PDB file of C-alpha atoms in Angstrom:
ATOM      1  CA  MET I1294      11.356 -29.991   3.455  1.00 65.00           C
ATOM      2  CA  ASN I1295      13.648 -28.762   4.789  1.00 71.00           C
ATOM      3  CA  VAL I1296      13.723 -26.613   8.818  1.00 71.00           C
ATOM      4  CA  THR I1297      15.772 -23.988   6.889  1.00 74.00           C
ATOM      5  CA  THR I1298      12.465 -23.513   4.720  1.00 74.00           C
ATOM      6  CA  LEU I1299       9.949 -24.171   7.034  1.00 76.00           C
ATOM      7  CA  THR I1300      11.778 -21.350   8.796  1.00 79.00           C
ATOM      8  CA  LEU I1301      10.858 -19.297   5.462  1.00 76.00           C
ATOM      9  CA  LEU I1302       7.365 -19.590   5.294  1.00 78.00           C
ATOM     10  CA  VAL I1303       6.724 -19.114   8.622  1.00 81.00           C
ATOM     11  CA  LEU I1304       8.329 -16.054   9.174  1.00 81.00           C
ATOM     12  CA  THR I1305       7.856 -14.459   5.232  1.00 83.00           C
ATOM     13  CA  PRO I1306       4.574 -12.575   6.794  1.00 86.00           C
ATOM     14  CA  PHE I1307       6.397 -11.291   9.128  1.00 87.00           C
ATOM     15  CA  LEU I1308       9.068  -9.639   6.955  1.00 85.00           C
ATOM     16  CA  VAL I1309       5.945  -8.358   5.226  1.00 86.00           C
ATOM     17  CA  TRP I1310       3.450  -7.090   8.088  1.00 89.00           C
ATOM     18  CA  ARG I1311       7.026  -6.066   9.261  1.00 89.00           C
ATOM     19  CA  ILE I1312       7.754  -4.141   6.005  1.00 88.00           C
ATOM     20  CA  TYR I1313       4.321  -2.422   5.495  1.00 88.00           C
ATOM     21  CA  SER I1314       4.616  -1.613   8.824  1.00 90.00           C
ATOM     22  CA  ARG I1315       7.031   0.470   8.779  1.00 89.00           C
ATOM     23  CA  LEU I1316       5.706   1.292   5.164  1.00 88.00           C
ATOM     24  CA  ARG I1317       2.674   3.118   6.877  1.00 89.00           C
ATOM     25  CA  THR I1318       4.515   4.930   9.363  1.00 87.00           C
ATOM     26  CA  ALA I1319       6.475   6.254   5.922  1.00 85.00           C
ATOM     27  CA  MET I1320       3.457   7.949   4.415  1.00 88.00           C
ATOM     28  CA  ALA I1321       2.552   9.721   7.484  1.00 90.00           C
ATOM     29  CA  ARG I1322       2.155  13.406   7.447  1.00 93.00           C
ATOM     30  CA  GLN I1323       5.837  14.906   6.633  1.00 93.00           C
ATOM     31  CA  ARG I1324       7.875  17.507   7.782  1.00 94.00           C
ATOM     32  CA  SER I1325       9.702  18.492   3.924  1.00 94.00           C
ATOM     33  CA  ILE I1326      13.546  18.888   3.732  1.00 93.00           C
ATOM     34  CA  MET I1327      14.493  19.715   0.599  1.00 94.00           C
ATOM     35  CA  SER I1328      17.532  17.351   1.365  1.00 95.00           C
ATOM     36  CA  ARG I1329      15.779  14.861   1.275  1.00 94.00           C
ATOM     37  CA  HIS I1330      13.815  15.179  -2.112  1.00 95.00           C
ATOM     38  CA  TYR I1331      16.792  15.666  -3.890  1.00 96.00           C
ATOM     39  CA  THR I1332      18.755  12.349  -2.652  1.00 96.00           C
ATOM     40  CA  GLY I1333      14.750  10.935  -3.515  1.00 95.00           C
ATOM     41  CA  LEU I1334      15.391  12.841  -6.770  1.00 96.00           C
ATOM     42  CA  PHE I1335      19.063  10.894  -7.657  1.00 97.00           C
ATOM     43  CA  VAL I1336      17.981   7.855  -6.109  1.00 97.00           C
ATOM     44  CA  PHE I1337      15.543   6.410  -8.056  1.00 96.00           C
ATOM     45  CA  ILE I1338      16.505   8.004 -10.906  1.00 96.00           C
ATOM     46  CA  ALA I1339      19.399   5.813 -11.300  1.00 97.00           C
ATOM     47  CA  MET I1340      17.589   3.396  -9.389  1.00 96.00           C
ATOM     48  CA  VAL I1341      15.728   3.654 -12.921  1.00 96.00           C
ATOM     49  CA  LEU I1342      19.276   4.612 -15.438  1.00 96.00           C
ATOM     50  CA  VAL I1343      21.567   1.536 -13.644  1.00 95.00           C
ATOM     51  CA  PRO I1344      19.463  -0.883 -15.353  1.00 94.00           C
ATOM     52  CA  ALA I1345      18.519   1.006 -18.521  1.00 95.00           C
ATOM     53  CA  SER I1346      22.549   0.995 -19.493  1.00 94.00           C
ATOM     54  CA  GLU I1347      22.820  -3.137 -18.747  1.00 91.00           C
ATOM     55  CA  LEU I1348      19.625  -2.992 -21.491  1.00 92.00           C
ATOM     56  CA  PHE I1349      20.941  -1.961 -24.681  1.00 90.00           C
ATOM     57  CA  SER I1350      21.471  -5.249 -26.273  1.00 91.00           C
ATOM     58  CA  LYS I1351      17.725  -6.370 -25.210  1.00 93.00           C
ATOM     59  CA  PRO I1352      15.123  -3.957 -26.182  1.00 93.00           C
ATOM     60  CA  ALA I1353      12.625  -5.748 -25.614  1.00 94.00           C
ATOM     61  CA  MET I1354      13.034  -5.769 -21.811  1.00 94.00           C
ATOM     62  CA  LEU I1355      13.966  -1.701 -21.933  1.00 95.00           C
ATOM     63  CA  GLY I1356      11.044  -1.088 -23.494  1.00 96.00           C
ATOM     64  CA  TRP I1357       8.679  -2.902 -19.787  1.00 96.00           C
ATOM     65  CA  LEU I1358      11.245  -0.261 -18.074  1.00 96.00           C
ATOM     66  CA  ALA I1359      10.276   2.129 -20.065  1.00 97.00           C
ATOM     67  CA  LEU I1360       7.128   0.660 -19.843  1.00 97.00           C
ATOM     68  CA  GLY I1361       7.349   0.531 -15.972  1.00 97.00           C
ATOM     69  CA  THR I1362       8.802   4.722 -15.627  1.00 97.00           C
ATOM     70  CA  ALA I1363       5.876   5.875 -17.657  1.00 98.00           C
ATOM     71  CA  ALA I1364       2.871   3.935 -16.278  1.00 97.00           C
ATOM     72  CA  GLY I1365       5.087   5.035 -12.593  1.00 97.00           C
ATOM     73  CA  ILE I1366       5.228   9.080 -13.644  1.00 97.00           C
ATOM     74  CA  GLY I1367       1.517   8.459 -14.944  1.00 97.00           C
ATOM     75  CA  TYR I1368       0.635   7.878 -10.264  1.00 96.00           C
ATOM     76  CA  GLY I1369       3.554   9.913  -9.429  1.00 96.00           C
ATOM     77  CA  VAL I1370       1.547  13.225 -11.291  1.00 97.00           C
ATOM     78  CA  TRP I1371      -1.897  11.609  -9.819  1.00 97.00           C
ATOM     79  CA  GLY I1372      -0.313  11.296  -6.637  1.00 95.00           C
ATOM     80  CA  LEU I1373       0.623  14.801  -6.600  1.00 96.00           C
ATOM     81  CA  LYS I1374      -2.338  15.602  -7.324  1.00 96.00           C
ATOM     82  CA  GLN I1375      -3.499  13.774  -4.541  1.00 95.00           C
ATOM     83  CA  THR I1376      -0.891  15.287  -1.754  1.00 96.00           C
ATOM     84  CA  ARG I1377      -2.302  17.386   1.229  1.00 95.00           C
ATOM     85  CA  PHE I1378       0.322  19.966   1.854  1.00 95.00           C
ATOM     86  CA  GLU I1379       0.863  22.501   4.255  1.00 94.00           C
ATOM     87  CA  GLU I1380       2.345  26.094   5.548  1.00 92.00           C
ATOM     88  CA  THR I1381       2.856  26.448   9.209  1.00 91.00           C
ATOM     89  CA  GLU I1382       4.164  28.067  11.458  1.00 92.00           C
ATOM     90  CA  ASP I1383       7.694  25.115  12.925  1.00 92.00           C
ATOM     91  CA  GLY I1384       7.647  24.624   8.551  1.00 92.00           C
ATOM     92  CA  TYR I1385       6.230  22.836   4.899  1.00 95.00           C
ATOM     93  CA  TYR I1386       4.741  18.847   5.335  1.00 96.00           C
ATOM     94  CA  PHE I1387       2.582  17.544   3.406  1.00 96.00           C
ATOM     95  CA  THR I1388       0.622  14.521   3.624  1.00 95.00           C
ATOM     96  CA  PRO I1389       1.440  12.283   0.861  1.00 94.00           C
ATOM     97  CA  PRO I1390      -1.886   9.308  -1.019  1.00 93.00           C
ATOM     98  CA  ALA I1391      -0.630   6.788   1.507  1.00 91.00           C
ATOM     99  CA  ARG I1392      -2.814   3.590   0.140  1.00 92.00           C
ATOM    100  CA  LEU I1393      -0.579   4.478  -3.199  1.00 92.00           C
ATOM    101  CA  GLY I1394       2.566   4.856  -2.402  1.00 92.00           C
ATOM    102  CA  ILE I1395       2.224   1.658   0.277  1.00 93.00           C
ATOM    103  CA  LEU I1396       0.919  -0.373  -3.222  1.00 94.00           C
ATOM    104  CA  ILE I1397       4.086   0.595  -4.874  1.00 95.00           C
ATOM    105  CA  ALA I1398       6.287   0.053  -2.673  1.00 93.00           C
ATOM    106  CA  MET I1399       4.956  -3.688  -1.354  1.00 93.00           C
ATOM    107  CA  LEU I1400       4.773  -4.399  -5.919  1.00 94.00           C
ATOM    108  CA  PHE I1401       8.308  -3.686  -5.589  1.00 94.00           C
ATOM    109  CA  THR I1402       9.055  -6.049  -2.307  1.00 92.00           C
ATOM    110  CA  ALA I1403       6.817  -8.108  -3.834  1.00 91.00           C
ATOM    111  CA  ARG I1404       8.819  -8.633  -6.430  1.00 92.00           C
ATOM    112  CA  ILE I1405      12.589  -8.540  -4.657  1.00 90.00           C
ATOM    113  CA  LEU I1406      11.003 -11.594  -1.810  1.00 88.00           C
ATOM    114  CA  TYR I1407       9.886 -13.226  -5.418  1.00 88.00           C
ATOM    115  CA  ILE I1408      13.853 -13.267  -6.751  1.00 87.00           C
ATOM    116  CA  GLY I1409      14.738 -14.305  -3.240  1.00 85.00           C
ATOM    117  CA  PHE I1410      12.907 -17.466  -2.926  1.00 83.00           C
ATOM    118  CA  GLU I1411      13.358 -18.148  -7.027  1.00 84.00           C
ATOM    119  CA  LEU I1412      17.297 -17.668  -5.628  1.00 82.00           C
ATOM    120  CA  TYR I1413      16.697 -19.997  -2.630  1.00 81.00           C
ATOM    121  CA  ALA I1414      15.074 -22.467  -4.277  1.00 79.00           C
ATOM    122  CA  ASN I1415      17.536 -23.263  -6.931  1.00 81.00           C
ATOM    123  CA  GLN I1416      20.618 -23.438  -4.825  1.00 80.00           C
ATOM    124  CA  GLY I1417      22.317 -26.730  -5.322  1.00 77.00           C
ATOM    125  CA  SER I1418      19.897 -27.566  -8.560  1.00 79.00           C
ATOM    126  CA  HIS I1419      22.571 -26.136 -11.127  1.00 80.00           C
ATOM    127  CA  VAL I1420      20.195 -24.544 -12.794  1.00 77.00           C
ATOM    128  CA  PRO I1421      22.410 -20.807 -13.246  1.00 79.00           C
ATOM    129  CA  ALA I1422      20.847 -17.732 -11.563  1.00 75.00           C
ATOM    130  CA  PRO I1423      18.208 -15.361 -13.680  1.00 75.00           C
ATOM    131  CA  HIS I1424      19.854 -12.004 -14.179  1.00 79.00           C
ATOM    132  CA  PHE I1425      18.259  -8.882 -12.694  1.00 80.00           C
ATOM    133  CA  THR I1426      17.514  -7.605 -16.457  1.00 84.00           C
ATOM    134  CA  ASP I1427      16.088 -11.082 -17.113  1.00 85.00           C
ATOM    135  CA  SER I1428      12.450 -11.035 -16.443  1.00 89.00           C
ATOM    136  CA  MET I1429       9.644  -8.311 -17.960  1.00 93.00           C
ATOM    137  CA  VAL I1430       8.022  -8.406 -15.073  1.00 94.00           C
ATOM    138  CA  THR I1431      10.964  -6.840 -12.260  1.00 94.00           C
ATOM    139  CA  MET I1432      12.035  -4.228 -14.987  1.00 95.00           C
ATOM    140  CA  LEU I1433       7.610  -3.066 -15.061  1.00 96.00           C
ATOM    141  CA  ALA I1434       8.420  -2.850 -10.818  1.00 96.00           C
ATOM    142  CA  VAL I1435      11.615  -1.711 -11.306  1.00 96.00           C
ATOM    143  CA  GLY I1436      10.183   1.171 -12.930  1.00 97.00           C
ATOM    144  CA  LEU I1437       6.671   1.533 -11.703  1.00 97.00           C
ATOM    145  CA  THR I1438       8.673   2.240  -8.759  1.00 97.00           C
ATOM    146  CA  GLY I1439      11.902   4.068  -9.597  1.00 97.00           C
ATOM    147  CA  GLY I1440       8.814   6.566 -11.938  1.00 97.00           C
ATOM    148  CA  TYR I1441       7.150   7.104  -9.233  1.00 97.00           C
ATOM    149  CA  PHE I1442       8.515   8.101  -6.250  1.00 96.00           C
ATOM    150  CA  GLY I1443      10.991   9.776  -8.330  1.00 97.00           C
ATOM    151  CA  THR I1444       8.078  12.293  -9.672  1.00 97.00           C
ATOM    152  CA  PHE I1445       7.194  12.563  -5.824  1.00 95.00           C
ATOM    153  CA  SER I1446      10.183  13.377  -4.813  1.00 96.00           C
ATOM    154  CA  ALA I1447      10.460  16.394  -7.679  1.00 97.00           C
ATOM    155  CA  GLY I1448       7.764  16.999  -6.878  1.00 97.00           C
ATOM    156  CA  LEU I1449       8.188  17.579  -3.271  1.00 96.00           C
ATOM    157  CA  ALA I1450      11.645  19.837  -4.444  1.00 96.00           C
ATOM    158  CA  LEU I1451       9.493  21.482  -7.261  1.00 96.00           C
ATOM    159  CA  TRP I1452       7.066  22.830  -4.341  1.00 96.00           C
ATOM    160  CA  ARG I1453       9.402  24.137  -1.906  1.00 94.00           C
ATOM    161  CA  TYR I1454      11.625  25.993  -4.515  1.00 94.00           C
ATOM    162  CA  ARG I1455       7.995  27.821  -6.016  1.00 93.00           C
ATOM    163  CA  ILE I1456       7.546  28.823  -2.349  1.00 90.00           C
ATOM    164  CA  ARG I1457      10.677  29.545  -2.467  1.00 89.00           C
ATOM    165  CA  LYS I1458      10.369  32.541  -5.674  1.00 89.00           C
ATOM    166  CA  ALA I1459       7.034  33.535  -3.725  1.00 86.00           C
ATOM    167  CA  ILE I1460       9.003  34.517  -0.641  1.00 83.00           C
ATOM    168  CA  ASP I1461      11.598  36.023  -3.097  1.00 83.00           C
ATOM    169  CA  LYS I1462       9.222  37.928  -5.131  1.00 81.00           C
ATOM    170  CA  ALA I1463       7.535  39.404  -2.024  1.00 68.00           C
TER     171      ALA I1463
END
């Protein structure tokens, strides 16, 4: 084992802890901002559609992506039911279910770290690097993450739209 590998092994837990602590902060009570909801919706839909566009020749991988997306949408609906919505004089706030959001995001982070370690381990071994869309586990993780956070963004935008519609009727 060389120094670079040891450094990577030592620093990985710190990286994971830093990501976890940032996610924990992000899953706290937040102000509802419509532009963020629309941006999240766009980004997470694209997160699913971009790999899907490459998978038409690989129906099995497309199926895994679809399965992950369906599970993510289901978790997103469940997460929205557990979300606390607040209308205050200062604005609109929501508190997402932190454990569920952190779990989904950390699963995706773990998969990305695994791919990074795999690329590092195969470095210089003349083994061709696998494509991002070649693994069913990766496609499940991408679909789950995109489905969950996309559904969550859509649900938040819908919540704000319903409030606006109710105000316009009054």
